[in-house]
Short mmCIF file of N, CA and C in Angstrom, two decimals:
data_model
loop_
_atom_site.label_atom_id
_atom_site.label_comp_id
_atom_site.label_asym_id
_atom_site.label_seq_id
_atom_site.Cartn_x
_atom_site.Cartn_y
_atom_site.Cartn_z
N UNK A 1 11.04 -46.83 -4.35
CA UNK A 1 12.15 -45.90 -4.51
C UNK A 1 11.80 -44.57 -4.13
N UNK A 2 12.60 -43.88 -3.35
CA UNK A 2 12.44 -42.54 -2.88
C UNK A 2 12.64 -41.55 -4.06
N UNK A 3 11.80 -40.50 -4.04
CA UNK A 3 11.96 -39.52 -5.24
C UNK A 3 13.42 -38.97 -5.19
N UNK A 4 13.95 -38.77 -4.05
CA UNK A 4 15.25 -38.16 -4.00
C UNK A 4 16.43 -39.17 -4.48
N UNK A 5 16.16 -40.40 -4.61
CA UNK A 5 17.11 -41.40 -5.11
C UNK A 5 16.88 -41.85 -6.63
N UNK A 6 16.05 -41.16 -7.25
CA UNK A 6 15.80 -41.43 -8.70
C UNK A 6 17.11 -41.29 -9.45
N UNK A 7 17.27 -42.20 -10.42
CA UNK A 7 18.54 -42.17 -11.22
C UNK A 7 18.23 -41.13 -12.39
N UNK A 8 19.31 -40.67 -13.00
CA UNK A 8 19.22 -39.69 -14.09
C UNK A 8 18.47 -40.28 -15.26
N UNK A 9 18.65 -41.58 -15.50
CA UNK A 9 17.89 -42.20 -16.66
C UNK A 9 16.47 -42.15 -16.51
N UNK A 10 15.97 -42.27 -15.16
CA UNK A 10 14.53 -42.17 -14.84
C UNK A 10 14.00 -40.73 -15.34
N UNK A 11 14.81 -39.76 -15.00
CA UNK A 11 14.46 -38.35 -15.33
C UNK A 11 14.38 -38.14 -16.76
N UNK A 12 15.30 -38.68 -17.53
CA UNK A 12 15.44 -38.59 -19.06
C UNK A 12 14.15 -39.30 -19.61
N UNK A 13 13.76 -40.53 -19.04
CA UNK A 13 12.58 -41.20 -19.56
C UNK A 13 11.47 -40.37 -19.35
N UNK A 14 11.25 -39.80 -18.22
CA UNK A 14 10.14 -38.86 -17.89
C UNK A 14 10.01 -37.74 -18.91
N UNK A 15 11.13 -37.14 -19.18
CA UNK A 15 11.19 -36.10 -20.17
C UNK A 15 10.73 -36.49 -21.51
N UNK A 16 11.17 -37.75 -22.03
CA UNK A 16 10.75 -38.26 -23.21
C UNK A 16 9.22 -38.49 -23.21
N UNK A 17 8.68 -38.89 -22.18
CA UNK A 17 7.29 -39.16 -22.09
C UNK A 17 6.47 -37.95 -22.05
N UNK A 18 6.99 -36.83 -21.46
CA UNK A 18 6.33 -35.47 -21.41
C UNK A 18 6.40 -34.94 -22.89
N UNK A 19 7.53 -35.05 -23.51
CA UNK A 19 7.75 -34.43 -24.87
C UNK A 19 6.77 -35.12 -25.84
N UNK A 20 6.68 -36.43 -25.74
CA UNK A 20 5.72 -37.24 -26.56
C UNK A 20 4.25 -36.88 -26.39
N UNK A 21 3.95 -36.71 -25.10
CA UNK A 21 2.52 -36.33 -24.73
C UNK A 21 2.21 -34.85 -25.27
N UNK A 22 3.15 -34.05 -25.13
CA UNK A 22 2.96 -32.67 -25.75
C UNK A 22 2.81 -32.75 -27.21
N UNK A 23 3.53 -33.50 -27.84
CA UNK A 23 3.37 -33.68 -29.32
C UNK A 23 2.01 -34.28 -29.69
N UNK A 24 1.58 -35.21 -28.90
CA UNK A 24 0.24 -35.85 -29.18
C UNK A 24 -0.80 -34.82 -28.97
N UNK A 25 -0.74 -34.05 -27.95
CA UNK A 25 -1.72 -33.01 -27.61
C UNK A 25 -1.81 -32.03 -28.78
N UNK A 26 -0.70 -31.60 -29.36
CA UNK A 26 -0.69 -30.64 -30.45
C UNK A 26 -1.32 -31.23 -31.69
N UNK A 27 -1.00 -32.61 -31.99
CA UNK A 27 -1.67 -33.30 -33.10
C UNK A 27 -3.15 -33.32 -32.87
N UNK A 28 -3.65 -33.65 -31.74
CA UNK A 28 -5.05 -33.71 -31.46
C UNK A 28 -5.73 -32.35 -31.56
N UNK A 29 -5.09 -31.34 -31.15
CA UNK A 29 -5.64 -29.98 -31.27
C UNK A 29 -5.73 -29.64 -32.82
N UNK A 30 -4.81 -29.98 -33.58
CA UNK A 30 -4.86 -29.61 -34.91
C UNK A 30 -6.07 -30.51 -35.63
N UNK A 31 -6.17 -31.65 -35.22
CA UNK A 31 -7.19 -32.55 -35.69
C UNK A 31 -8.62 -32.01 -35.35
N UNK A 32 -8.78 -31.57 -34.09
CA UNK A 32 -10.07 -31.03 -33.69
C UNK A 32 -10.38 -29.70 -34.42
N UNK A 33 -9.36 -28.91 -34.62
CA UNK A 33 -9.49 -27.73 -35.37
C UNK A 33 -9.99 -28.04 -36.81
N UNK A 34 -9.46 -29.05 -37.31
CA UNK A 34 -9.84 -29.48 -38.74
C UNK A 34 -11.27 -30.02 -38.78
N UNK A 35 -11.67 -30.78 -37.78
CA UNK A 35 -12.92 -31.30 -37.73
C UNK A 35 -13.97 -30.26 -37.43
N UNK A 36 -13.65 -29.14 -36.73
CA UNK A 36 -14.50 -28.06 -36.49
C UNK A 36 -14.78 -27.17 -37.68
N UNK A 37 -14.00 -27.26 -38.86
CA UNK A 37 -14.24 -26.63 -40.00
C UNK A 37 -15.61 -26.89 -40.61
N UNK A 38 -16.38 -25.89 -41.12
CA UNK A 38 -17.61 -26.25 -41.84
C UNK A 38 -17.31 -27.15 -43.07
N UNK A 39 -18.34 -27.95 -43.46
CA UNK A 39 -17.97 -28.79 -44.60
C UNK A 39 -17.81 -27.99 -45.80
N UNK A 40 -17.14 -28.56 -46.85
CA UNK A 40 -16.73 -27.80 -48.07
C UNK A 40 -18.14 -27.28 -48.74
N UNK A 41 -18.06 -26.03 -49.26
CA UNK A 41 -19.10 -25.52 -49.98
C UNK A 41 -18.70 -25.55 -51.42
N UNK A 42 -19.30 -26.46 -52.22
CA UNK A 42 -18.90 -26.62 -53.70
C UNK A 42 -19.69 -25.70 -54.47
N UNK A 43 -19.02 -24.84 -55.30
CA UNK A 43 -19.64 -23.76 -56.12
C UNK A 43 -19.02 -23.90 -57.55
N UNK A 44 -19.92 -23.76 -58.60
CA UNK A 44 -19.49 -23.70 -59.96
C UNK A 44 -18.32 -22.64 -60.15
N UNK A 45 -17.34 -22.98 -60.96
CA UNK A 45 -16.13 -22.22 -61.13
C UNK A 45 -16.47 -20.77 -61.31
N UNK A 46 -17.31 -20.40 -62.26
CA UNK A 46 -17.51 -18.99 -62.60
C UNK A 46 -18.14 -18.29 -61.36
N UNK A 47 -18.98 -18.84 -60.63
CA UNK A 47 -19.61 -18.23 -59.49
C UNK A 47 -18.57 -18.15 -58.43
N UNK A 48 -17.73 -19.15 -58.21
CA UNK A 48 -16.64 -19.04 -57.13
C UNK A 48 -15.71 -17.86 -57.43
N UNK A 49 -15.25 -17.71 -58.65
CA UNK A 49 -14.45 -16.72 -59.19
C UNK A 49 -15.02 -15.29 -58.82
N UNK A 50 -16.30 -15.29 -59.30
CA UNK A 50 -17.09 -13.97 -59.10
C UNK A 50 -17.17 -13.59 -57.50
N UNK A 51 -17.48 -14.63 -56.70
CA UNK A 51 -17.65 -14.39 -55.33
C UNK A 51 -16.34 -13.79 -54.72
N UNK A 52 -15.27 -14.33 -55.15
CA UNK A 52 -13.92 -14.06 -54.60
C UNK A 52 -13.25 -12.89 -55.28
N UNK A 53 -13.90 -12.36 -56.30
CA UNK A 53 -13.34 -11.23 -57.11
C UNK A 53 -12.10 -11.63 -57.78
N UNK A 54 -12.02 -12.85 -58.37
CA UNK A 54 -10.96 -13.31 -59.09
C UNK A 54 -11.17 -13.67 -60.52
N UNK A 55 -10.27 -13.59 -61.40
CA UNK A 55 -10.42 -13.93 -62.84
C UNK A 55 -10.85 -15.44 -62.93
N UNK A 56 -11.84 -15.66 -63.77
CA UNK A 56 -12.32 -17.04 -64.11
C UNK A 56 -11.09 -17.96 -64.52
N UNK A 57 -10.28 -17.45 -65.46
CA UNK A 57 -9.21 -18.34 -66.04
C UNK A 57 -8.14 -18.62 -64.86
N UNK A 58 -7.87 -17.67 -64.06
CA UNK A 58 -6.98 -17.92 -62.91
C UNK A 58 -7.46 -18.99 -62.08
N UNK A 59 -8.77 -19.05 -61.74
CA UNK A 59 -9.36 -20.08 -60.92
C UNK A 59 -9.34 -21.41 -61.66
N UNK A 60 -9.66 -21.40 -62.95
CA UNK A 60 -9.61 -22.66 -63.70
C UNK A 60 -8.23 -23.37 -63.65
N UNK A 61 -7.18 -22.47 -63.90
CA UNK A 61 -5.92 -22.97 -63.91
C UNK A 61 -5.43 -23.62 -62.55
N UNK A 62 -5.79 -22.92 -61.50
CA UNK A 62 -5.54 -23.35 -60.16
C UNK A 62 -6.21 -24.68 -59.89
N UNK A 63 -7.48 -24.87 -60.36
CA UNK A 63 -8.21 -26.12 -60.23
C UNK A 63 -7.49 -27.19 -61.02
N UNK A 64 -7.10 -26.94 -62.22
CA UNK A 64 -6.50 -27.97 -63.13
C UNK A 64 -5.17 -28.34 -62.43
N UNK A 65 -4.43 -27.41 -61.86
CA UNK A 65 -3.01 -27.68 -61.42
C UNK A 65 -3.15 -28.36 -59.91
N UNK A 66 -4.41 -28.45 -59.35
CA UNK A 66 -4.53 -28.94 -58.06
C UNK A 66 -4.19 -27.96 -56.97
N UNK A 67 -4.09 -26.78 -57.23
CA UNK A 67 -3.67 -25.80 -56.26
C UNK A 67 -4.77 -25.35 -55.22
N UNK A 68 -6.14 -25.69 -55.69
CA UNK A 68 -7.23 -25.56 -54.84
C UNK A 68 -8.09 -26.84 -54.86
N UNK A 69 -8.99 -27.05 -53.89
CA UNK A 69 -9.77 -28.19 -53.88
C UNK A 69 -10.87 -27.96 -54.99
N UNK A 70 -10.85 -28.93 -55.86
CA UNK A 70 -11.80 -28.85 -57.03
C UNK A 70 -11.98 -30.19 -57.65
N UNK A 71 -13.19 -30.24 -58.22
CA UNK A 71 -13.44 -31.57 -58.97
C UNK A 71 -14.32 -31.27 -60.19
N UNK A 72 -14.50 -32.16 -61.12
CA UNK A 72 -15.30 -31.96 -62.20
C UNK A 72 -16.57 -32.80 -62.05
N UNK A 73 -17.71 -32.21 -62.36
CA UNK A 73 -18.98 -32.79 -62.35
C UNK A 73 -19.50 -32.76 -63.79
N UNK A 74 -19.28 -33.77 -64.55
CA UNK A 74 -19.58 -33.74 -66.06
C UNK A 74 -18.47 -32.95 -66.62
N UNK A 75 -18.88 -31.88 -67.29
CA UNK A 75 -17.84 -30.94 -67.89
C UNK A 75 -17.70 -29.76 -67.13
N UNK A 76 -18.19 -29.68 -65.90
CA UNK A 76 -18.21 -28.38 -65.10
C UNK A 76 -17.27 -28.55 -63.86
N UNK A 77 -16.37 -27.49 -63.70
CA UNK A 77 -15.53 -27.48 -62.41
C UNK A 77 -16.29 -27.02 -61.32
N UNK A 78 -16.24 -27.87 -60.15
CA UNK A 78 -16.83 -27.41 -58.93
C UNK A 78 -15.65 -27.00 -57.93
N UNK A 79 -15.77 -25.78 -57.34
CA UNK A 79 -14.66 -25.30 -56.50
C UNK A 79 -15.10 -25.21 -55.09
N UNK A 80 -14.12 -25.67 -54.26
CA UNK A 80 -14.36 -25.51 -52.72
C UNK A 80 -14.12 -24.09 -52.44
N UNK A 81 -15.04 -23.31 -51.93
CA UNK A 81 -14.89 -21.88 -51.75
C UNK A 81 -13.93 -21.71 -50.65
N UNK A 82 -13.91 -22.56 -49.60
CA UNK A 82 -12.96 -22.34 -48.46
C UNK A 82 -11.48 -22.51 -48.97
N UNK A 83 -11.25 -23.46 -49.85
CA UNK A 83 -9.96 -23.65 -50.41
C UNK A 83 -9.52 -22.48 -51.27
N UNK A 84 -10.49 -21.99 -52.06
CA UNK A 84 -10.21 -20.84 -52.90
C UNK A 84 -9.84 -19.64 -52.06
N UNK A 85 -10.61 -19.39 -51.17
CA UNK A 85 -10.38 -18.25 -50.21
C UNK A 85 -9.00 -18.42 -49.49
N UNK A 86 -8.69 -19.52 -49.08
CA UNK A 86 -7.46 -19.68 -48.45
C UNK A 86 -6.32 -19.48 -49.29
N UNK A 87 -6.41 -19.87 -50.52
CA UNK A 87 -5.29 -19.64 -51.46
C UNK A 87 -5.30 -18.14 -51.73
N UNK A 88 -6.32 -17.46 -51.89
CA UNK A 88 -6.47 -16.03 -52.15
C UNK A 88 -5.65 -15.27 -51.10
N UNK A 89 -6.00 -15.56 -49.80
CA UNK A 89 -5.38 -15.00 -48.61
C UNK A 89 -3.92 -15.30 -48.68
N UNK A 90 -3.43 -16.43 -48.95
CA UNK A 90 -2.04 -16.83 -48.91
C UNK A 90 -1.24 -15.91 -49.97
N UNK A 91 -1.90 -15.79 -51.08
CA UNK A 91 -1.26 -14.99 -52.16
C UNK A 91 -1.33 -13.52 -52.02
N UNK A 92 -2.56 -12.98 -51.71
CA UNK A 92 -2.89 -11.60 -51.70
C UNK A 92 -3.03 -10.92 -50.43
N UNK A 93 -3.05 -11.63 -49.28
CA UNK A 93 -3.43 -10.98 -48.03
C UNK A 93 -4.90 -11.36 -47.74
N UNK A 94 -5.69 -10.29 -47.50
CA UNK A 94 -7.06 -10.44 -47.36
C UNK A 94 -7.81 -10.89 -48.52
N UNK A 95 -8.85 -11.61 -48.32
CA UNK A 95 -9.79 -12.08 -49.37
C UNK A 95 -10.45 -10.81 -49.95
N UNK A 96 -10.57 -10.82 -51.24
CA UNK A 96 -11.07 -9.63 -52.08
C UNK A 96 -12.63 -9.62 -52.10
N UNK A 97 -13.20 -10.75 -52.32
CA UNK A 97 -14.73 -10.81 -52.45
C UNK A 97 -15.49 -10.56 -51.33
#
């Protein structure tokens, strides 16, 4: 088939393929960016709050509510500093600590 004799359905199919490929490329870029992040740095709650210049109770409540990445080791909260800093920036602009 000559390029000049392509039907309009063929062009629409090509546009769908291109759109799908662009979406896949964006998803892959996001995944690569995620994989390039340093591994989580787990820090005890009080130290994490101090490093970021935040109130200990505020960080504890965020951890309990699942607003930051955190887990308990025994009776102690361990906080992901990257997650805490990201929340701090979302709420207050620049990180304080």
